[in-house]
Amino acid sequence: MFLKIIHACKTSKRKVQLSFCCMRSILSLSLSLSLSLSYFFFPFRHDIMKWNGWGYSDSRFLFNKKGQAEFTGKRYRLSGLILPSLKDWFEGTFGANLQHKSPATPALNVSAVPPPNLNESFVEELKAAGVALSQEPEDRVFRSHGHCLHEIFALREGRISRVPDLVVWPSCHNDVVKIVELACKHNVCLIPYGGGTSVSSALECPPEETRSIVSLDTSQMNRILWIDEKNLTAHVEAGIIGQDLERQLNESGYCTGHEPDSMEFSSLGGWVATRASGMKKNIYGNIEDLVVHIKMVTPRGVIEKSCQGPRMSTGPDIHHFIMGSEGTLGVVTEVTMKIRPVPEYQKYGSIVFPNFQQGVACLREVAKQRCAPASIRLMDNEQFQFGHALKPQVSSIFTSFLDGLKKFYITKFKGFDPHHLCVATLLFEGDREKVLQHEKQVYDIAAKFGGLAAGEDNGQRGYMLTFVIAYLRDLGMDYYVIGESFETSVPWDRVLDLCRNVKERIVRECKERGVQFPPLSTCRVTQTYDAGACVYFYFAFNYRGLSDPIHVYENVEHAAREEILANGGSLSHHHGVGKLRKEWMKEAVSTVGLGMLKSVKEYVDPSNIFGNRNLL
Amino acid sequence: MLFLLRDCSPLGRDPVLKKRDDFEDVLEERRNSSDLRYALRCYTPALYKGLVPCKASMLKSIVLQSDSLQYVVGQVSAECGESREAVQEEAALLLEEMAHRLQLGTIRFFAFTLSKAFKALFRGVCVNEEGIQRLQQAIQEHPVVLLPSHRSYMDFLMMSYILYTYDLALPVIAAGMDFISMKFVGEMLRMSGAFFIRRSFGGDKLYWAVFSEYVKTMLRNGYAPIEFFLEGTRSRTGKSLTPKTGLLNIVMEPFFKGEVFDVNLVPVSISYERILEESLYARELLGVPKPKESTSGLLKARRILSEDYGSMHVYFGHPVSIRSLAQGHISRSQHNLLPRHIPQKPTADTQAFVNDTAFRLVRLQEENMVLKPWVLLATLLLQNPDGMDLSTLTEQADWLRRLALAFGAFLDWPDHEPCSKVISSSLALHKNLVCVSGGRVRLVVEELPGAESATEEAGFNRAVSVLSCASYRNQILHLFVRPALIAVAMQTANCSRKDEVFNCFNFLRNVFSNEFILCPGAAVQDFEEACYLLGKCGAVQELQQDLVMSQSGQTTLAFLCSVLDPFLQGYQVVCRYLCEELEENLLENKFVPAVRSFTLQLILSGTCCYEALSSDLQKNALAALIRLKAVRRVKAGDQVTLKVNKIAVNSLEDTLGKTNVQHINIYLYSSLLNNK
């Protein structure tokens, strides 16, 4: 029976995979077909994805010959559209100039990649076990980094530091068991690799590592093994990418509802390893709420619970050693997750507030009444203007007239100051009637805080911003603008103070470090909780005139994090610690807390096979 | 806590290299144009960028509804068993008593009347305009706290007057309750931005909560610059007083708790060529009670309008950012685990930081005080109680001027006039204190008709003159005190080894730390700074291990020793009194009168200087003795008695008395160390 399910899934999976393959070049398809079965799903990810930037190769922002911004490709709502106001916003905000370009190295210089330091006997035994592997420079470089600014910046400049020496592609749990056994036997360092969307330097190879480093790419473990409709759970291999998981579940009428901003590229295993949070956590919960069962392979053996009871009092929850372990203890191979029927109805919405304070007060009230929609986010004024710059060309005079009218109503009639107003974006989900009822409740609360409903369109555009922001960073980097986002969580009463102080700290630090133009320093509240909120900062500046922009950038980000901690914010809400924020771990969890985590590591992985040196 | 005043290079501590701004006389325009038009002109100050606009009345309700006040109201009501409403009502009354009612109209009224008054009183009111520009910038950036020095009632009127003149945001001012009793005037002051605090409210939780929340709310909302006097009260002696940290703590808290990004502290140095309260202060120091503030008193005081008080200088210092000061010293995350509205005692770290900052700010005030030639003359005249030949005075004044400048004095000495002319005009301005007759300059002492000169009353009158004069000499002490401590230490140590000299220096510094502004814990820096200055003016030579007087240094060192002499004498007298005269334990409030009459006897027998009569000095000496654990305060009911450790006091007196003592008494020294 069990096998049957797997089989069924595999077939349906192949269909999906084939459609996925359509996006690839015919050449790579035929190539992969000509290889043995285990190579069938061979991941030439860099054929469809950029090697030195975010996302799909075919999707990027550029300024066309007329100097207008456009977004290429066909994948997104914005794709193929002209964005007339982006140029002015871009030049105005950053003091950037389309004449001053800072283009990236066009292709990877293979000779710059250090030759692999292979552990021959390990490789031999791995080959004998039939595990797919590669030592091609492209494959290794592709898995040597996440998406921190300094990582991408170095790639664009063609600088390659330590990269994994070998990439292996296990196709199932047992493959992983084999790989980990061999790694222990031959003392090689394993770095698990899921979607590669880390923004905490978690995937960086520690330069001090002398052993052979093997990147364990989970992308081939991407099957839904079974769906249990009685208990509403699905058992899934941990390498599956977010959008594939949702799409495949949707085909059976279900979803997990877990939608982190990176869901196009990030993997289930990565979510578990970093304690990910999804946009719609208000309905579905964060990853720790969604997970029912985890299987992880460690140097000590496999760790898992013996049943799928929905809650247990069996000592500290061992899942919590796994969630957030950031690849330091083992590889998550399979996960049982809660699933829900696909909601009948979805509706976007938005609210304009006269200022950020009122907006935060409204979100707090919504959280207090526990009536938050699937997602509710509050952008500050700078981000509102940013979002506005991404408005595509209006097709009809009527729409532009309507826009003008709206603007007039809000700024003139209602007296909102365009330099203070801010916007909350909303997403409601559920059955139609309840959604409409819910919507009314939220808008009624908003009205008490001076909020005005501002339409579905603004809401939807707000969420789109999330998906394209990373593409925009690549555009910035073509014109001397570098930037990054970072996040925190903070009690309600400190939200405003933290936002103001961190934004101001960024501006001040930039000035003190010789940045010639005022930076973009903006934030939004992206999640609400009973006792606090998650705050997300975007920060970018024009680096012309700086000799070491990355160093300046890192100093400013460091200062911003210090400011966050000083204002009662957490070290991270969902990005994780990695190596980037490791220095603050002791302060964050106390010496004893850190010792606890270290002792777990000591027991599970005494030879530091999982040697990415994150977290501890 | 050595961190605050650390300068890395000797050049960095060379005070002469400090650049100071130029002054402009704000009265000049007033003398040439209509005061009425000036009072009614358009006033549009630049405001704080994060301003939360609110009226004075709304401010009160914000304070009364604030979480922190509500919390304390709840606490108090639980403790004393009264209903919440009753306590809340009480809080509202306290706030009513306290709150200002800043109105532009009143300010305009003051702008008009004060213009008239200032023109009558002063030759000029000089303000550094660059400081004003810096302040204007600072006001827009972050909440501002104005910290003027306090020498006269004039101070805060003058501050508001100047800010109005330069179109800057008008401050709200923390004032003592004393003014409230002045019927009409109290209300006028309230309407010009003063808010009133009781002098002591030690254990009154509710009062503290209302008061601190009121100040913090104004700060957080950027309502207005907040002005208060670090010294707490007017200095009657011309020396800066040891700063009080209560209000400073309050205005720093919003930064520590992350409620504001930063706060700018702006030290303001207000110096008077002639202090309005001059002889009043001297009498007060001699035990004539301070006249109670009353409107009729004020009206009577209007005769001062007919006198010449020379010019005054107001120097707005560089804004000091709390954020920069706290960087690396205060962990703001210590507030992460407690709701911020729950009142918390500052931690030892925080308290030390605030204390250091307070001292630093007072020193900044001192540095930018303008010194007039008369200050130098007063210094010399006090060292020559029998008077001086005008020619000698002129000669020595010129010498002292150069010494003061070498030490970095902010001296307002007219460059282009001959020395003698400068001196004669100074003497003329202070003719109530000095007179020139037959080429000799001497202090003016009110003659008693037909009485002998050796009576107590005559002695008292002379003391008034001496103390008045001393209040000018004291203005320059901040410049000389560290080198003078070394000069005395070199004499006391009777050995040139640097570490010996430092030990003596440190001992003296410790004894006098209630008397002068000596930052706690900064002994080494103070020593180095003073050595540097003495070396620079050629008085001493710093060798590897030794500190030796150079040949030409005799005059300078002797001068510096005699600068400290009245204080050494005064402290000895206090010690002597406690050892010799005191039979039993003494009530604390009887201490000053008792020491006073003891001292007066000594003076009449010619064995003591007049300055020892100053109650300020006597109180400081007592505070030092208590700090050094030579005297203990014992509370019994409402009364506080002083228990004297006669051995300790006696040995302190010995040490201070014998300039040739080789070792500092072991007992005392160890108690000093214990005290650190």
mmCIF file of N, CA, C and O in Angstrom, chain A residues 117-179:
data_model
loop_
_atom_site.group_PDB
_atom_site.id
_atom_site.type_symbol
_atom_site.label_atom_id
_atom_site.label_comp_id
_atom_site.label_asym_id
_atom_site.label_seq_id
_atom_site.Cartn_x
_atom_site.Cartn_y
_atom_site.Cartn_z
ATOM 1 N N ASN A 117 39.439 19.728 -3.626
ATOM 2 C CA ASN A 117 40.264 18.978 -2.685
ATOM 3 C C ASN A 117 39.469 17.724 -2.335
ATOM 4 O O ASN A 117 38.627 17.748 -1.452
ATOM 5 N N LEU A 118 39.703 16.661 -3.092
ATOM 6 C CA LEU A 118 38.838 15.485 -2.970
ATOM 7 C C LEU A 118 39.399 14.453 -2.007
ATOM 8 O O LEU A 118 40.610 14.284 -1.903
ATOM 9 N N ASN A 119 38.483 13.812 -1.317
ATOM 10 C CA ASN A 119 38.861 12.661 -0.502
ATOM 11 C C ASN A 119 38.573 11.443 -1.376
ATOM 12 O O ASN A 119 37.429 11.006 -1.500
ATOM 13 N N GLU A 120 39.619 10.910 -2.025
ATOM 14 C CA GLU A 120 39.439 9.940 -3.100
ATOM 15 C C GLU A 120 38.647 8.706 -2.648
ATOM 16 O O GLU A 120 37.699 8.293 -3.314
ATOM 17 N N SER A 121 38.994 8.178 -1.493
ATOM 18 C CA SER A 121 38.320 6.939 -1.093
ATOM 19 C C SER A 121 36.836 7.186 -0.817
ATOM 20 O O SER A 121 35.986 6.346 -1.103
ATOM 21 N N PHE A 122 36.544 8.403 -0.290
ATOM 22 C CA PHE A 122 35.142 8.768 -0.076
ATOM 23 C C PHE A 122 34.421 8.790 -1.418
ATOM 24 O O PHE A 122 33.337 8.211 -1.583
ATOM 25 N N VAL A 123 35.041 9.428 -2.401
ATOM 26 C CA VAL A 123 34.411 9.550 -3.718
ATOM 27 C C VAL A 123 34.197 8.157 -4.322
ATOM 28 O O VAL A 123 33.115 7.867 -4.857
ATOM 29 N N GLU A 124 35.219 7.307 -4.186
ATOM 30 C CA GLU A 124 35.105 5.945 -4.741
ATOM 31 C C GLU A 124 33.914 5.219 -4.144
ATOM 32 O O GLU A 124 33.066 4.690 -4.868
ATOM 33 N N GLU A 125 33.834 5.227 -2.847
ATOM 34 C CA GLU A 125 32.754 4.481 -2.186
ATOM 35 C C GLU A 125 31.388 5.064 -2.516
ATOM 36 O O GLU A 125 30.398 4.351 -2.618
ATOM 37 N N LEU A 126 31.377 6.385 -2.681
ATOM 38 C CA LEU A 126 30.112 7.050 -3.023
ATOM 39 C C LEU A 126 29.657 6.608 -4.405
ATOM 40 O O LEU A 126 28.487 6.279 -4.635
ATOM 41 N N LYS A 127 30.618 6.588 -5.320
ATOM 42 C CA LYS A 127 30.303 6.157 -6.687
ATOM 43 C C LYS A 127 29.807 4.716 -6.658
ATOM 44 O O LYS A 127 28.800 4.385 -7.294
ATOM 45 N N ALA A 128 30.487 3.898 -5.862
ATOM 46 C CA ALA A 128 30.101 2.490 -5.774
ATOM 47 C C ALA A 128 28.680 2.362 -5.248
ATOM 48 O O ALA A 128 27.920 1.477 -5.642
ATOM 49 N N ALA A 129 28.298 3.289 -4.372
ATOM 50 C CA ALA A 129 26.951 3.237 -3.805
ATOM 51 C C ALA A 129 25.917 3.796 -4.772
ATOM 52 O O ALA A 129 24.717 3.774 -4.496
ATOM 53 N N GLY A 130 26.371 4.340 -5.878
ATOM 54 C CA GLY A 130 25.444 4.822 -6.901
ATOM 55 C C GLY A 130 24.835 6.173 -6.610
ATOM 56 O O GLY A 130 23.746 6.488 -7.071
ATOM 57 N N VAL A 131 25.526 7.007 -5.853
ATOM 58 C CA VAL A 131 24.993 8.344 -5.577
ATOM 59 C C VAL A 131 25.502 9.305 -6.646
ATOM 60 O O VAL A 131 26.683 9.291 -6.996
ATOM 61 N N ALA A 132 24.584 10.133 -7.143
ATOM 62 C CA ALA A 132 24.967 11.097 -8.181
ATOM 63 C C ALA A 132 25.887 12.140 -7.582
ATOM 64 O O ALA A 132 25.677 12.597 -6.462
ATOM 65 N N LEU A 133 26.902 12.533 -8.327
ATOM 66 C CA LEU A 133 27.822 13.547 -7.805
ATOM 67 C C LEU A 133 28.468 14.317 -8.945
ATOM 68 O O LEU A 133 28.384 13.936 -10.114
ATOM 69 N N SER A 134 29.078 15.411 -8.585
ATOM 70 C CA SER A 134 29.728 16.249 -9.600
ATOM 71 C C SER A 134 30.847 17.037 -8.960
ATOM 72 O O SER A 134 30.756 17.441 -7.805
ATOM 73 N N GLN A 135 31.896 17.246 -9.748
ATOM 74 C CA GLN A 135 32.945 18.150 -9.271
ATOM 75 C C GLN A 135 33.172 19.276 -10.274
ATOM 76 O O GLN A 135 34.207 19.906 -10.300
ATOM 77 N N GLU A 136 32.157 19.493 -11.124
ATOM 78 C CA GLU A 136 32.247 20.584 -12.097
ATOM 79 C C GLU A 136 32.286 21.919 -11.363
ATOM 80 O O GLU A 136 31.554 22.135 -10.390
ATOM 81 N N PRO A 137 33.125 22.841 -11.835
ATOM 82 C CA PRO A 137 33.224 24.149 -11.168
ATOM 83 C C PRO A 137 31.881 24.873 -11.063
ATOM 84 O O PRO A 137 31.563 25.437 -10.031
ATOM 85 N N GLU A 138 31.087 24.825 -12.140
ATOM 86 C CA GLU A 138 29.800 25.537 -12.102
ATOM 87 C C GLU A 138 28.933 25.004 -10.966
ATOM 88 O O GLU A 138 28.326 25.766 -10.213
ATOM 89 N N ASP A 139 28.842 23.666 -10.878
ATOM 90 C CA ASP A 139 28.014 23.058 -9.837
ATOM 91 C C ASP A 139 28.499 23.458 -8.451
ATOM 92 O O ASP A 139 27.707 23.734 -7.552
ATOM 93 N N ARG A 140 29.811 23.473 -8.272
ATOM 94 C CA ARG A 140 30.370 23.760 -6.953
ATOM 95 C C ARG A 140 30.184 25.229 -6.578
ATOM 96 O O ARG A 140 29.789 25.557 -5.460
ATOM 97 N N VAL A 141 30.453 26.113 -7.553
ATOM 98 C CA VAL A 141 30.287 27.549 -7.262
ATOM 99 C C VAL A 141 28.830 27.859 -6.947
ATOM 100 O O VAL A 141 28.515 28.597 -6.018
ATOM 101 N N PHE A 142 27.928 27.237 -7.718
ATOM 102 C CA PHE A 142 26.504 27.504 -7.533
ATOM 103 C C PHE A 142 26.054 27.199 -6.107
ATOM 104 O O PHE A 142 25.153 27.837 -5.573
ATOM 105 N N ARG A 143 26.727 26.231 -5.481
ATOM 106 C CA ARG A 143 26.307 25.819 -4.132
ATOM 107 C C ARG A 143 27.230 26.343 -3.041
ATOM 108 O O ARG A 143 27.223 25.852 -1.917
ATOM 109 N N SER A 144 28.024 27.339 -3.418
ATOM 110 C CA SER A 144 28.993 27.850 -2.439
ATOM 111 C C SER A 144 28.485 29.090 -1.708
ATOM 112 O O SER A 144 29.196 29.678 -0.912
ATOM 113 N N HIS A 145 27.257 29.489 -1.994
ATOM 114 C CA HIS A 145 26.817 30.776 -1.443
ATOM 115 C C HIS A 145 25.312 30.823 -1.251
ATOM 116 O O HIS A 145 24.573 30.038 -1.839
ATOM 117 N N GLY A 146 24.901 31.773 -0.433
ATOM 118 C CA GLY A 146 23.483 32.108 -0.344
ATOM 119 C C GLY A 146 23.288 33.442 -1.043
ATOM 120 O O GLY A 146 23.951 33.709 -2.049
ATOM 121 N N HIS A 147 22.407 34.277 -0.511
ATOM 122 C CA HIS A 147 22.137 35.539 -1.184
ATOM 123 C C HIS A 147 22.416 36.757 -0.330
ATOM 124 O O HIS A 147 21.767 37.793 -0.479
ATOM 125 N N CYS A 148 23.378 36.653 0.545
ATOM 126 C CA CYS A 148 23.844 37.849 1.244
ATOM 127 C C CYS A 148 24.477 38.783 0.230
ATOM 128 O O CYS A 148 25.027 38.340 -0.780
ATOM 129 N N LEU A 149 24.443 40.057 0.542
ATOM 130 C CA LEU A 149 25.000 41.032 -0.384
ATOM 131 C C LEU A 149 26.458 40.728 -0.721
ATOM 132 O O LEU A 149 26.855 40.731 -1.881
ATOM 133 N N HIS A 150 27.255 40.447 0.320
ATOM 134 C CA HIS A 150 28.679 40.272 0.035
ATOM 135 C C HIS A 150 28.930 39.050 -0.842
ATOM 136 O O HIS A 150 29.852 39.040 -1.644
ATOM 137 N N GLU A 151 28.074 38.043 -0.715
ATOM 138 C CA GLU A 151 28.243 36.844 -1.537
ATOM 139 C C GLU A 151 27.961 37.141 -3.009
ATOM 140 O O GLU A 151 28.738 36.781 -3.891
ATOM 141 N N ILE A 152 26.849 37.808 -3.247
ATOM 142 C CA ILE A 152 26.480 38.127 -4.626
ATOM 143 C C ILE A 152 27.444 39.148 -5.229
ATOM 144 O O ILE A 152 27.850 39.041 -6.385
ATOM 145 N N PHE A 153 27.826 40.114 -4.413
ATOM 146 C CA PHE A 153 28.737 41.161 -4.902
ATOM 147 C C PHE A 153 30.049 40.537 -5.377
ATOM 148 O O PHE A 153 30.572 40.879 -6.434
ATOM 149 N N ALA A 154 30.563 39.596 -4.584
ATOM 150 C CA ALA A 154 31.818 38.942 -4.950
ATOM 151 C C ALA A 154 31.653 38.183 -6.268
ATOM 152 O O ALA A 154 32.513 38.259 -7.155
ATOM 153 N N LEU A 155 30.537 37.476 -6.429
ATOM 154 C CA LEU A 155 30.306 36.726 -7.665
ATOM 155 C C LEU A 155 30.250 37.665 -8.868
ATOM 156 O O LEU A 155 30.819 37.384 -9.913
ATOM 157 N N ARG A 156 29.562 38.788 -8.673
ATOM 158 C CA ARG A 156 29.458 39.750 -9.784
ATOM 159 C C ARG A 156 30.825 40.276 -10.175
ATOM 160 O O ARG A 156 31.054 40.625 -11.325
ATOM 161 N N GLU A 157 31.701 40.376 -9.217
ATOM 162 C CA GLU A 157 33.044 40.846 -9.527
ATOM 163 C C GLU A 157 33.944 39.700 -9.976
ATOM 164 O O GLU A 157 35.115 39.913 -10.267
ATOM 165 N N GLY A 158 33.392 38.483 -9.985
ATOM 166 C CA GLY A 158 34.169 37.327 -10.428
ATOM 167 C C GLY A 158 35.112 36.800 -9.375
ATOM 168 O O GLY A 158 36.025 36.038 -9.680
ATOM 169 N N ARG A 159 34.920 37.233 -8.146
ATOM 170 C CA ARG A 159 35.788 36.728 -7.078
ATOM 171 C C ARG A 159 35.196 35.454 -6.491
ATOM 172 O O ARG A 159 34.041 35.430 -6.091
ATOM 173 N N ILE A 160 35.976 34.402 -6.464
ATOM 174 C CA ILE A 160 35.505 33.121 -5.943
ATOM 175 C C ILE A 160 36.375 32.764 -4.749
ATOM 176 O O ILE A 160 37.593 32.720 -4.859
ATOM 177 N N SER A 161 35.758 32.523 -3.611
ATOM 178 C CA SER A 161 36.577 32.074 -2.473
ATOM 179 C C SER A 161 36.413 30.557 -2.328
ATOM 180 O O SER A 161 36.192 29.868 -3.298
ATOM 181 N N ARG A 162 36.510 30.050 -1.137
ATOM 182 C CA ARG A 162 36.406 28.606 -0.907
ATOM 183 C C ARG A 162 35.042 28.124 -1.385
ATOM 184 O O ARG A 162 34.007 28.686 -1.014
ATOM 185 N N VAL A 163 35.026 27.099 -2.193
ATOM 186 C CA VAL A 163 33.766 26.513 -2.659
ATOM 187 C C VAL A 163 33.789 25.029 -2.301
ATOM 188 O O VAL A 163 34.854 24.471 -2.046
ATOM 189 N N PRO A 164 32.625 24.371 -2.288
ATOM 190 C CA PRO A 164 32.630 22.940 -1.980
ATOM 191 C C PRO A 164 33.498 22.191 -3.007
ATOM 192 O O PRO A 164 33.624 22.615 -4.150
ATOM 193 N N ASP A 165 34.048 21.081 -2.571
ATOM 194 C CA ASP A 165 34.917 20.331 -3.459
ATOM 195 C C ASP A 165 34.130 19.324 -4.288
ATOM 196 O O ASP A 165 34.589 18.864 -5.321
ATOM 197 N N LEU A 166 32.942 19.020 -3.795
ATOM 198 C CA LEU A 166 32.146 17.998 -4.466
ATOM 199 C C LEU A 166 30.675 18.290 -4.183
ATOM 200 O O LEU A 166 30.332 18.798 -3.123
ATOM 201 N N VAL A 167 29.830 17.982 -5.177
ATOM 202 C CA VAL A 167 28.391 18.095 -4.931
ATOM 203 C C VAL A 167 27.789 16.705 -5.061
ATOM 204 O O VAL A 167 28.117 15.980 -6.003
ATOM 205 N N VAL A 168 26.971 16.319 -4.098
ATOM 206 C CA VAL A 168 26.299 15.020 -4.217
ATOM 207 C C VAL A 168 24.785 15.229 -4.194
ATOM 208 O O VAL A 168 24.295 16.163 -3.568
ATOM 209 N N TRP A 169 24.077 14.356 -4.947
ATOM 210 C CA TRP A 169 22.624 14.480 -5.027
ATOM 211 C C TRP A 169 21.970 13.189 -4.547
ATOM 212 O O TRP A 169 21.709 12.286 -5.358
ATOM 213 N N PRO A 170 21.731 13.038 -3.250
ATOM 214 C CA PRO A 170 21.010 11.846 -2.804
ATOM 215 C C PRO A 170 19.602 11.887 -3.379
ATOM 216 O O PRO A 170 19.049 12.969 -3.581
ATOM 217 N N SER A 171 19.032 10.699 -3.640
ATOM 218 C CA SER A 171 17.693 10.717 -4.217
ATOM 219 C C SER A 171 16.652 10.285 -3.200
ATOM 220 O O SER A 171 15.465 10.308 -3.493
ATOM 221 N N CYS A 172 17.084 9.830 -2.032
ATOM 222 C CA CYS A 172 16.116 9.424 -1.019
ATOM 223 C C CYS A 172 16.794 9.381 0.350
ATOM 224 O O CYS A 172 18.010 9.550 0.448
ATOM 225 N N HIS A 173 15.995 9.130 1.360
ATOM 226 C CA HIS A 173 16.493 9.073 2.733
ATOM 227 C C HIS A 173 17.690 8.116 2.852
ATOM 228 O O HIS A 173 18.714 8.452 3.445
ATOM 229 N N ASN A 174 17.572 6.928 2.252
ATOM 230 C CA ASN A 174 18.630 5.938 2.402
ATOM 231 C C ASN A 174 19.947 6.399 1.784
ATOM 232 O O ASN A 174 21.014 6.076 2.289
ATOM 233 N N ASP A 175 19.845 7.141 0.686
ATOM 234 C CA ASP A 175 21.061 7.713 0.095
ATOM 235 C C ASP A 175 21.764 8.609 1.108
ATOM 236 O O ASP A 175 22.981 8.587 1.247
ATOM 237 N N VAL A 176 20.950 9.386 1.800
ATOM 238 C CA VAL A 176 21.529 10.322 2.772
ATOM 239 C C VAL A 176 22.215 9.543 3.888
ATOM 240 O O VAL A 176 23.324 9.863 4.304
ATOM 241 N N VAL A 177 21.545 8.479 4.350
ATOM 242 C CA VAL A 177 22.138 7.655 5.406
ATOM 243 C C VAL A 177 23.511 7.170 4.949
ATOM 244 O O VAL A 177 24.500 7.259 5.680
ATOM 245 N N LYS A 178 23.564 6.702 3.697
ATOM 246 C CA LYS A 178 24.821 6.190 3.147
ATOM 247 C C LYS A 178 25.882 7.301 3.101
ATOM 248 O O LYS A 178 27.030 7.116 3.519
ATOM 249 N N ILE A 179 25.480 8.430 2.582
ATOM 250 C CA ILE A 179 26.437 9.537 2.435
ATOM 251 C C ILE A 179 27.001 9.949 3.798
ATOM 252 O O ILE A 179 28.206 10.134 3.962
#
